[in-house]
Amino acid sequence: MDAPSPPGAETAPGFRHPKVRCSLCCLKEFCAPDGLARGDIDFLKTFVKKQELRLARGEQVYRQGDPFRALIAVHTGSFKRAVALSDGTERVVGFGFAGDLMGMDGIDSGRHGDAAIALEESGACLLPWNRIEEAAAKIPLVRRQVMRMLAREIRRAEELGRVPGTTSAQARLAAFLLGIGERMAERGFDGARFRLPMSRPDIGNFLGLEAETVSRLFTRFRERGLIEVKAKYVELRGVEALRGLASQKNLISPQN
């Protein structure tokens, strides 16, 4: 049974899982920036019209190589970001949860370098990039807020992206779980108990580990009392111990 919505979330009509509140969304600075005059706020609401999407599990909000047209703010559910390699295999490069911003990879080249695939029934807001640029050119405060918003999301992506570079397999998984917990807490969700919608092979792919290694580490963490796992839910019970593991390097080989 799914857990009730935490204080920072609200129920999304028609969805099984809670929706991140607008006040905690990655687009909060853009949709309603502090200090804007009433007329500018009305302009934003009418000129930069958000489009809401609802996707079933396995559907893609954009495909690798698609033209870049909009920023995608996840408000419900979760996504896997993956790159198709020349040998036919897939490389998982990140995950998007409620409150996260996706699609920024296309700003520079004009095309998406990866695909964003729904891991479950999910919802997102799309903001057309051409309208964002025009609004930013018209209103200086909006331009500053857009830069701030993008910089914050890039920092968050970099923080999660550093996880696979950790040498120890234990450290990789510990850092991964702690990182997701911190992201959930920032968005008003429970940072100590959350759903992991991705599969063990997807986690392993992202961390550079075999799926069997990931499953073995989950078992080891549970036996040591560091985590509790029930279906898709993970509860972090030994946060300080996990932090200690996350800081360790070169203790064991990447697949142990």
PDB file of C-alpha atoms in Angstrom:
ATOM      1  CA  MET A   1       0.000   0.000   0.000  1.00  0.00           C
ATOM      2  CA  ASP A   2       1.283   3.448  -0.890  1.00  0.00           C
ATOM      3  CA  ALA A   3       2.158   5.852   1.898  1.00  0.00           C
ATOM      4  CA  PRO A   4      -0.014   8.929   2.508  1.00  0.00           C
ATOM      5  CA  SER A   5       1.056  12.250   1.008  1.00  0.00           C
ATOM      6  CA  PRO A   6       3.648  14.075   3.163  1.00  0.00           C
ATOM      7  CA  PRO A   7       3.042  17.635   4.398  1.00  0.00           C
ATOM      8  CA  GLY A   8       4.894  19.233   1.466  1.00  0.00           C
ATOM      9  CA  ALA A   9       2.900  17.410  -1.194  1.00  0.00           C
ATOM     10  CA  GLU A  10      -0.647  17.396  -2.416  1.00  0.00           C
ATOM     11  CA  THR A  11      -2.753  14.759  -4.115  1.00  0.00           C
ATOM     12  CA  ALA A  12      -2.727  15.006  -7.901  1.00  0.00           C
ATOM     13  CA  PRO A  13      -6.207  14.244  -9.308  1.00  0.00           C
ATOM     14  CA  GLY A  14      -6.146  10.997 -11.229  1.00  0.00           C
ATOM     15  CA  PHE A  15      -2.636  10.012 -10.114  1.00  0.00           C
ATOM     16  CA  ARG A  16      -1.613   7.294  -7.681  1.00  0.00           C
ATOM     17  CA  HIS A  17       1.216   9.318  -6.149  1.00  0.00           C
ATOM     18  CA  PRO A  18       1.465  12.820  -4.621  1.00  0.00           C
ATOM     19  CA  LYS A  19       2.231  15.923  -6.653  1.00  0.00           C
ATOM     20  CA  VAL A  20       4.920  18.393  -5.660  1.00  0.00           C
ATOM     21  CA  ARG A  21       3.436  21.729  -4.604  1.00  0.00           C
ATOM     22  CA  CYS A  22       4.003  24.699  -6.894  1.00  0.00           C
ATOM     23  CA  SER A  23       5.782  26.519  -4.049  1.00  0.00           C
ATOM     24  CA  LEU A  24       8.436  23.763  -4.052  1.00  0.00           C
ATOM     25  CA  CYS A  25       8.579  23.191  -7.818  1.00  0.00           C
ATOM     26  CA  CYS A  26      11.744  23.828  -9.824  1.00  0.00           C
ATOM     27  CA  LEU A  27       9.846  26.485 -11.800  1.00  0.00           C
ATOM     28  CA  LYS A  28       8.710  28.511  -8.793  1.00  0.00           C
ATOM     29  CA  GLU A  29      11.064  31.435  -9.515  1.00  0.00           C
ATOM     30  CA  PHE A  30       9.863  31.616 -13.093  1.00  0.00           C
ATOM     31  CA  CYS A  31       6.125  31.087 -12.702  1.00  0.00           C
ATOM     32  CA  ALA A  32       5.740  33.647  -9.894  1.00  0.00           C
ATOM     33  CA  PRO A  33       9.001  35.517  -9.275  1.00  0.00           C
ATOM     34  CA  ASP A  34       9.077  37.714  -6.180  1.00  0.00           C
ATOM     35  CA  GLY A  35       9.211  41.414  -6.933  1.00  0.00           C
ATOM     36  CA  LEU A  36       7.308  41.352 -10.219  1.00  0.00           C
ATOM     37  CA  ALA A  37       4.666  43.980 -10.872  1.00  0.00           C
ATOM     38  CA  ARG A  38       1.109  42.772 -11.241  1.00  0.00           C
ATOM     39  CA  GLY A  39       1.137  43.498 -14.967  1.00  0.00           C
ATOM     40  CA  ASP A  40       4.288  41.468 -15.516  1.00  0.00           C
ATOM     41  CA  ILE A  41       2.842  38.521 -13.592  1.00  0.00           C
ATOM     42  CA  ASP A  42      -0.278  38.621 -15.760  1.00  0.00           C
ATOM     43  CA  PHE A  43       1.950  38.779 -18.835  1.00  0.00           C
ATOM     44  CA  LEU A  44       3.841  35.661 -17.776  1.00  0.00           C
ATOM     45  CA  LYS A  45       0.660  33.708 -17.147  1.00  0.00           C
ATOM     46  CA  THR A  46      -0.802  34.530 -20.550  1.00  0.00           C
ATOM     47  CA  PHE A  47       2.352  34.657 -22.696  1.00  0.00           C
ATOM     48  CA  VAL A  48       4.275  31.652 -21.366  1.00  0.00           C
ATOM     49  CA  LYS A  49       1.430  29.183 -21.235  1.00  0.00           C
ATOM     50  CA  LYS A  50       2.286  25.919 -19.508  1.00  0.00           C
ATOM     51  CA  GLN A  51       1.211  22.672 -21.149  1.00  0.00           C
ATOM     52  CA  GLU A  52       0.526  19.738 -18.840  1.00  0.00           C
ATOM     53  CA  LEU A  53       1.330  16.213 -19.947  1.00  0.00           C
ATOM     54  CA  ARG A  54       0.275  12.912 -18.493  1.00  0.00           C
ATOM     55  CA  LEU A  55       2.320   9.865 -19.415  1.00  0.00           C
ATOM     56  CA  ALA A  56       1.883   6.150 -18.820  1.00  0.00           C
ATOM     57  CA  ARG A  57       4.766   3.953 -17.730  1.00  0.00           C
ATOM     58  CA  GLY A  58       7.229   3.511 -20.606  1.00  0.00           C
ATOM     59  CA  GLU A  59       6.126   6.605 -22.534  1.00  0.00           C
ATOM     60  CA  GLN A  60       8.764   9.171 -23.478  1.00  0.00           C
ATOM     61  CA  VAL A  61       8.300  12.879 -22.905  1.00  0.00           C
ATOM     62  CA  TYR A  62      11.088  13.399 -25.459  1.00  0.00           C
ATOM     63  CA  ARG A  63      13.351  11.086 -27.443  1.00  0.00           C
ATOM     64  CA  GLN A  64      17.064  11.158 -28.021  1.00  0.00           C
ATOM     65  CA  GLY A  65      17.693  13.421 -31.000  1.00  0.00           C
ATOM     66  CA  ASP A  66      14.330  15.199 -30.805  1.00  0.00           C
ATOM     67  CA  PRO A  67      14.407  18.971 -31.412  1.00  0.00           C
ATOM     68  CA  PHE A  68      14.561  20.953 -28.179  1.00  0.00           C
ATOM     69  CA  ARG A  69      11.402  22.993 -27.732  1.00  0.00           C
ATOM     70  CA  ALA A  70      10.564  23.158 -24.025  1.00  0.00           C
ATOM     71  CA  LEU A  71      11.732  22.723 -20.455  1.00  0.00           C
ATOM     72  CA  ILE A  72       9.994  19.903 -18.616  1.00  0.00           C
ATOM     73  CA  ALA A  73       9.117  20.239 -14.930  1.00  0.00           C
ATOM     74  CA  VAL A  74       8.115  16.931 -13.338  1.00  0.00           C
ATOM     75  CA  HIS A  75       5.209  17.382 -10.924  1.00  0.00           C
ATOM     76  CA  THR A  76       4.141  13.747 -10.397  1.00  0.00           C
ATOM     77  CA  GLY A  77       5.855  10.393 -10.783  1.00  0.00           C
ATOM     78  CA  SER A  78       9.369   9.826 -12.075  1.00  0.00           C
ATOM     79  CA  PHE A  79      11.488   9.449 -15.201  1.00  0.00           C
ATOM     80  CA  LYS A  80      14.617   7.677 -16.368  1.00  0.00           C
ATOM     81  CA  ARG A  81      17.009   9.566 -18.632  1.00  0.00           C
ATOM     82  CA  ALA A  82      18.909   7.249 -20.936  1.00  0.00           C
ATOM     83  CA  VAL A  83      21.206   7.321 -23.960  1.00  0.00           C
ATOM     84  CA  ALA A  84      21.117   4.672 -26.694  1.00  0.00           C
ATOM     85  CA  LEU A  85      24.699   3.598 -27.504  1.00  0.00           C
ATOM     86  CA  SER A  86      26.019   2.546 -30.903  1.00  0.00           C
ATOM     87  CA  ASP A  87      26.254  -1.114 -29.826  1.00  0.00           C
ATOM     88  CA  GLY A  88      22.520  -1.215 -29.124  1.00  0.00           C
ATOM     89  CA  THR A  89      22.818  -1.011 -25.343  1.00  0.00           C
ATOM     90  CA  GLU A  90      21.399   1.674 -23.087  1.00  0.00           C
ATOM     91  CA  ARG A  91      23.230   3.887 -20.628  1.00  0.00           C
ATOM     92  CA  VAL A  92      21.210   5.433 -17.808  1.00  0.00           C
ATOM     93  CA  VAL A  93      22.452   8.984 -17.222  1.00  0.00           C
ATOM     94  CA  GLY A  94      19.990  10.216 -14.612  1.00  0.00           C
ATOM     95  CA  PHE A  95      16.546  10.157 -13.046  1.00  0.00           C
ATOM     96  CA  GLY A  96      13.874  12.815 -12.729  1.00  0.00           C
ATOM     97  CA  PHE A  97      11.532  13.025  -9.751  1.00  0.00           C
ATOM     98  CA  ALA A  98       8.638  15.293  -8.799  1.00  0.00           C
ATOM     99  CA  GLY A  99      10.025  18.828  -8.617  1.00  0.00           C
ATOM    100  CA  ASP A 100      12.923  18.193 -11.011  1.00  0.00           C
ATOM    101  CA  LEU A 101      13.611  20.006 -14.271  1.00  0.00           C
ATOM    102  CA  MET A 102      14.472  18.035 -17.410  1.00  0.00           C
ATOM    103  CA  GLY A 103      15.379  18.836 -20.994  1.00  0.00           C
ATOM    104  CA  MET A 104      18.132  21.362 -20.331  1.00  0.00           C
ATOM    105  CA  ASP A 105      20.603  19.286 -22.368  1.00  0.00           C
ATOM    106  CA  GLY A 106      18.950  20.567 -25.548  1.00  0.00           C
ATOM    107  CA  ILE A 107      19.434  24.284 -24.891  1.00  0.00           C
ATOM    108  CA  ASP A 108      22.916  24.424 -26.431  1.00  0.00           C
ATOM    109  CA  SER A 109      22.675  22.018 -29.380  1.00  0.00           C
ATOM    110  CA  GLY A 110      18.975  22.431 -30.124  1.00  0.00           C
ATOM    111  CA  ARG A 111      18.405  18.669 -29.780  1.00  0.00           C
ATOM    112  CA  HIS A 112      18.033  16.327 -26.841  1.00  0.00           C
ATOM    113  CA  GLY A 113      21.057  14.156 -26.149  1.00  0.00           C
ATOM    114  CA  ASP A 114      19.067  11.593 -24.180  1.00  0.00           C
ATOM    115  CA  ALA A 115      15.536  10.260 -23.821  1.00  0.00           C
ATOM    116  CA  ALA A 116      13.234  10.821 -20.834  1.00  0.00           C
ATOM    117  CA  ILE A 117      11.130   7.730 -20.130  1.00  0.00           C
ATOM    118  CA  ALA A 118       8.346   7.550 -17.534  1.00  0.00           C
ATOM    119  CA  LEU A 119       9.059   4.911 -14.875  1.00  0.00           C
ATOM    120  CA  GLU A 120       5.427   5.005 -13.749  1.00  0.00           C
ATOM    121  CA  GLU A 121       2.319   7.032 -14.442  1.00  0.00           C
ATOM    122  CA  SER A 122       3.745  10.550 -14.386  1.00  0.00           C
ATOM    123  CA  GLY A 123       2.840  14.167 -15.034  1.00  0.00           C
ATOM    124  CA  ALA A 124       4.878  17.155 -16.169  1.00  0.00           C
ATOM    125  CA  CYS A 125       4.548  20.814 -17.111  1.00  0.00           C
ATOM    126  CA  LEU A 126       6.096  21.951 -20.405  1.00  0.00           C
ATOM    127  CA  LEU A 127       7.253  25.547 -20.853  1.00  0.00           C
ATOM    128  CA  PRO A 128       8.067  26.523 -24.473  1.00  0.00           C
ATOM    129  CA  TRP A 129      11.678  27.702 -24.585  1.00  0.00           C
ATOM    130  CA  ASN A 130      11.068  30.365 -27.241  1.00  0.00           C
ATOM    131  CA  ARG A 131       8.438  31.968 -25.013  1.00  0.00           C
ATOM    132  CA  ILE A 132      10.754  31.789 -21.992  1.00  0.00           C
ATOM    133  CA  GLU A 133      13.480  33.583 -23.973  1.00  0.00           C
ATOM    134  CA  GLU A 134      11.079  36.304 -25.101  1.00  0.00           C
ATOM    135  CA  ALA A 135       9.746  36.838 -21.581  1.00  0.00           C
ATOM    136  CA  ALA A 136      13.293  36.973 -20.191  1.00  0.00           C
ATOM    137  CA  ALA A 137      14.239  39.578 -22.798  1.00  0.00           C
ATOM    138  CA  LYS A 138      11.210  41.709 -21.878  1.00  0.00           C
ATOM    139  CA  ILE A 139      11.501  41.503 -18.070  1.00  0.00           C
ATOM    140  CA  PRO A 140      15.013  41.703 -16.509  1.00  0.00           C
ATOM    141  CA  LEU A 141      13.887  40.075 -13.253  1.00  0.00           C
ATOM    142  CA  VAL A 142      12.550  37.075 -15.163  1.00  0.00           C
ATOM    143  CA  ARG A 143      15.887  36.765 -16.976  1.00  0.00           C
ATOM    144  CA  ARG A 144      17.738  36.654 -13.650  1.00  0.00           C
ATOM    145  CA  GLN A 145      15.295  34.116 -12.245  1.00  0.00           C
ATOM    146  CA  VAL A 146      15.615  31.870 -15.299  1.00  0.00           C
ATOM    147  CA  MET A 147      19.417  31.898 -14.942  1.00  0.00           C
ATOM    148  CA  ARG A 148      19.082  31.119 -11.243  1.00  0.00           C
ATOM    149  CA  MET A 149      16.651  28.297 -11.937  1.00  0.00           C
ATOM    150  CA  LEU A 150      18.897  26.707 -14.570  1.00  0.00           C
ATOM    151  CA  ALA A 151      22.029  27.078 -12.432  1.00  0.00           C
ATOM    152  CA  ARG A 152      20.330  25.354  -9.490  1.00  0.00           C
ATOM    153  CA  GLU A 153      19.170  22.422 -11.598  1.00  0.00           C
ATOM    154  CA  ILE A 154      22.617  22.050 -13.176  1.00  0.00           C
ATOM    155  CA  ARG A 155      24.156  21.925  -9.690  1.00  0.00           C
ATOM    156  CA  ARG A 156      21.711  19.243  -8.597  1.00  0.00           C
ATOM    157  CA  ALA A 157      22.372  17.199 -11.721  1.00  0.00           C
ATOM    158  CA  GLU A 158      26.121  17.465 -11.145  1.00  0.00           C
ATOM    159  CA  GLU A 159      25.773  16.337  -7.533  1.00  0.00           C
ATOM    160  CA  LEU A 160      23.892  13.181  -8.557  1.00  0.00           C
ATOM    161  CA  GLY A 161      26.183  12.703 -11.548  1.00  0.00           C
ATOM    162  CA  ARG A 162      29.212  12.440  -9.262  1.00  0.00           C
ATOM    163  CA  VAL A 163      27.804   9.285  -7.639  1.00  0.00           C
ATOM    164  CA  PRO A 164      28.905   6.826 -10.380  1.00  0.00           C
ATOM    165  CA  GLY A 165      32.474   8.107 -10.116  1.00  0.00           C
ATOM    166  CA  THR A 166      32.842   6.849  -6.557  1.00  0.00           C
ATOM    167  CA  THR A 167      35.182   3.842  -6.525  1.00  0.00           C
ATOM    168  CA  SER A 168      33.560   1.656  -3.882  1.00  0.00           C
ATOM    169  CA  ALA A 169      30.321  -0.116  -4.831  1.00  0.00           C
ATOM    170  CA  GLN A 170      29.043   0.360  -1.267  1.00  0.00           C
ATOM    171  CA  ALA A 171      29.862   4.056  -1.472  1.00  0.00           C
ATOM    172  CA  ARG A 172      28.057   4.406  -4.798  1.00  0.00           C
ATOM    173  CA  LEU A 173      24.823   2.913  -3.545  1.00  0.00           C
ATOM    174  CA  ALA A 174      25.001   4.736  -0.196  1.00  0.00           C
ATOM    175  CA  ALA A 175      25.587   8.084  -1.924  1.00  0.00           C
ATOM    176  CA  PHE A 176      22.787   7.338  -4.389  1.00  0.00           C
ATOM    177  CA  LEU A 177      20.247   6.637  -1.625  1.00  0.00           C
ATOM    178  CA  LEU A 178      21.330   9.663   0.408  1.00  0.00           C
ATOM    179  CA  GLY A 179      21.165  11.887  -2.662  1.00  0.00           C
ATOM    180  CA  ILE A 180      17.617  10.837  -3.478  1.00  0.00           C
ATOM    181  CA  GLY A 181      16.605  11.347   0.141  1.00  0.00           C
ATOM    182  CA  GLU A 182      18.001  14.887   0.082  1.00  0.00           C
ATOM    183  CA  ARG A 183      16.188  15.676  -3.170  1.00  0.00           C
ATOM    184  CA  MET A 184      12.913  14.377  -1.731  1.00  0.00           C
ATOM    185  CA  ALA A 185      13.328  16.472   1.420  1.00  0.00           C
ATOM    186  CA  GLU A 186      14.000  19.612  -0.654  1.00  0.00           C
ATOM    187  CA  ARG A 187      10.677  19.071  -2.448  1.00  0.00           C
ATOM    188  CA  GLY A 188       8.635  18.638   0.728  1.00  0.00           C
ATOM    189  CA  PHE A 189       8.539  14.845   0.657  1.00  0.00           C
ATOM    190  CA  ASP A 190       9.829  12.447   3.298  1.00  0.00           C
ATOM    191  CA  GLY A 191      13.601  12.311   2.883  1.00  0.00           C
ATOM    192  CA  ALA A 192      13.947   9.224   5.079  1.00  0.00           C
ATOM    193  CA  ARG A 193      11.250   7.094   3.441  1.00  0.00           C
ATOM    194  CA  PHE A 194      10.610   7.199  -0.274  1.00  0.00           C
ATOM    195  CA  ARG A 195       9.784   5.115  -3.325  1.00  0.00           C
ATOM    196  CA  LEU A 196      12.480   3.855  -5.674  1.00  0.00           C
ATOM    197  CA  PRO A 197      10.489   3.419  -8.907  1.00  0.00           C
ATOM    198  CA  MET A 198      13.479   2.326 -10.977  1.00  0.00           C
ATOM    199  CA  SER A 199      14.571  -1.308 -11.316  1.00  0.00           C
ATOM    200  CA  ARG A 200      17.730  -2.766  -9.809  1.00  0.00           C
ATOM    201  CA  PRO A 201      19.240  -3.100 -13.338  1.00  0.00           C
ATOM    202  CA  ASP A 202      18.569   0.611 -13.967  1.00  0.00           C
ATOM    203  CA  ILE A 203      20.218   1.549 -10.659  1.00  0.00           C
ATOM    204  CA  GLY A 204      23.174  -0.664 -11.531  1.00  0.00           C
ATOM    205  CA  ASN A 205      23.409   0.786 -15.021  1.00  0.00           C
ATOM    206  CA  PHE A 206      23.528   4.325 -13.616  1.00  0.00           C
ATOM    207  CA  LEU A 207      26.060   3.439 -10.906  1.00  0.00           C
ATOM    208  CA  GLY A 208      28.250   1.293 -13.174  1.00  0.00           C
ATOM    209  CA  LEU A 209      27.434  -1.895 -11.254  1.00  0.00           C
ATOM    210  CA  GLU A 210      25.880  -5.241 -12.107  1.00  0.00           C
ATOM    211  CA  ALA A 211      22.234  -5.683 -11.096  1.00  0.00           C
ATOM    212  CA  GLU A 212      23.250  -8.649  -8.927  1.00  0.00           C
ATOM    213  CA  THR A 213      25.738  -6.437  -7.075  1.00  0.00           C
ATOM    214  CA  VAL A 214      23.034  -3.852  -6.405  1.00  0.00           C
ATOM    215  CA  SER A 215      20.661  -6.519  -5.058  1.00  0.00           C
ATOM    216  CA  ARG A 216      23.417  -7.961  -2.872  1.00  0.00           C
ATOM    217  CA  LEU A 217      24.241  -4.532  -1.466  1.00  0.00           C
ATOM    218  CA  PHE A 218      20.586  -3.820  -0.682  1.00  0.00           C
ATOM    219  CA  THR A 219      20.523  -7.085   1.256  1.00  0.00           C
ATOM    220  CA  ARG A 220      23.764  -6.218   3.045  1.00  0.00           C
ATOM    221  CA  PHE A 221      22.517  -2.746   3.990  1.00  0.00           C
ATOM    222  CA  ARG A 222      19.268  -4.212   5.286  1.00  0.00           C
ATOM    223  CA  GLU A 223      21.040  -6.860   7.361  1.00  0.00           C
ATOM    224  CA  ARG A 224      23.213  -4.142   8.923  1.00  0.00           C
ATOM    225  CA  GLY A 225      20.128  -2.106   9.836  1.00  0.00           C
ATOM    226  CA  LEU A 226      21.032   0.759   7.517  1.00  0.00           C
ATOM    227  CA  ILE A 227      17.857   0.538   5.447  1.00  0.00           C
ATOM    228  CA  GLU A 228      14.470  -1.168   5.410  1.00  0.00           C
ATOM    229  CA  VAL A 229      12.960  -2.230   2.095  1.00  0.00           C
ATOM    230  CA  LYS A 230       9.289  -2.992   1.499  1.00  0.00           C
ATOM    231  CA  ALA A 231       8.312  -3.435  -2.138  1.00  0.00           C
ATOM    232  CA  LYS A 232       9.338  -0.168  -3.851  1.00  0.00           C
ATOM    233  CA  TYR A 233       9.758   1.752  -0.583  1.00  0.00           C
ATOM    234  CA  VAL A 234      13.127   2.327   1.068  1.00  0.00           C
ATOM    235  CA  GLU A 235      13.530   3.689   4.583  1.00  0.00           C
ATOM    236  CA  LEU A 236      16.905   5.112   5.590  1.00  0.00           C
ATOM    237  CA  ARG A 237      17.534   3.977   9.180  1.00  0.00           C
ATOM    238  CA  GLY A 238      21.274   4.519   9.489  1.00  0.00           C
ATOM    239  CA  VAL A 239      21.875   7.866   7.818  1.00  0.00           C
ATOM    240  CA  GLU A 240      25.169   8.595   9.560  1.00  0.00           C
ATOM    241  CA  ALA A 241      26.493   5.127   8.763  1.00  0.00           C
ATOM    242  CA  LEU A 242      25.438   5.548   5.139  1.00  0.00           C
ATOM    243  CA  ARG A 243      27.255   8.885   5.037  1.00  0.00           C
ATOM    244  CA  GLY A 244      30.343   7.148   6.336  1.00  0.00           C
ATOM    245  CA  LEU A 245      30.096   4.529   3.602  1.00  0.00           C
ATOM    246  CA  ALA A 246      29.483   7.188   0.950  1.00  0.00           C
ATOM    247  CA  SER A 247      32.747   8.904   1.863  1.00  0.00           C
ATOM    248  CA  GLN A 248      34.831   5.723   1.574  1.00  0.00           C
ATOM    249  CA  LYS A 249      36.865   5.023  -1.553  1.00  0.00           C
ATOM    250  CA  ASN A 250      39.143   2.289  -2.839  1.00  0.00           C
ATOM    251  CA  LEU A 251      38.013  -0.123  -0.114  1.00  0.00           C
ATOM    252  CA  ILE A 252      36.569  -2.773  -2.403  1.00  0.00           C
ATOM    253  CA  SER A 253      36.335  -3.323  -6.127  1.00  0.00           C
ATOM    254  CA  PRO A 254      33.484  -1.620  -8.043  1.00  0.00           C
ATOM    255  CA  GLN A 255      31.487  -4.834  -8.316  1.00  0.00           C
ATOM    256  CA  ASN A 256      31.617  -5.918  -4.645  1.00  0.00           C
TER     257      ASN A 256
END
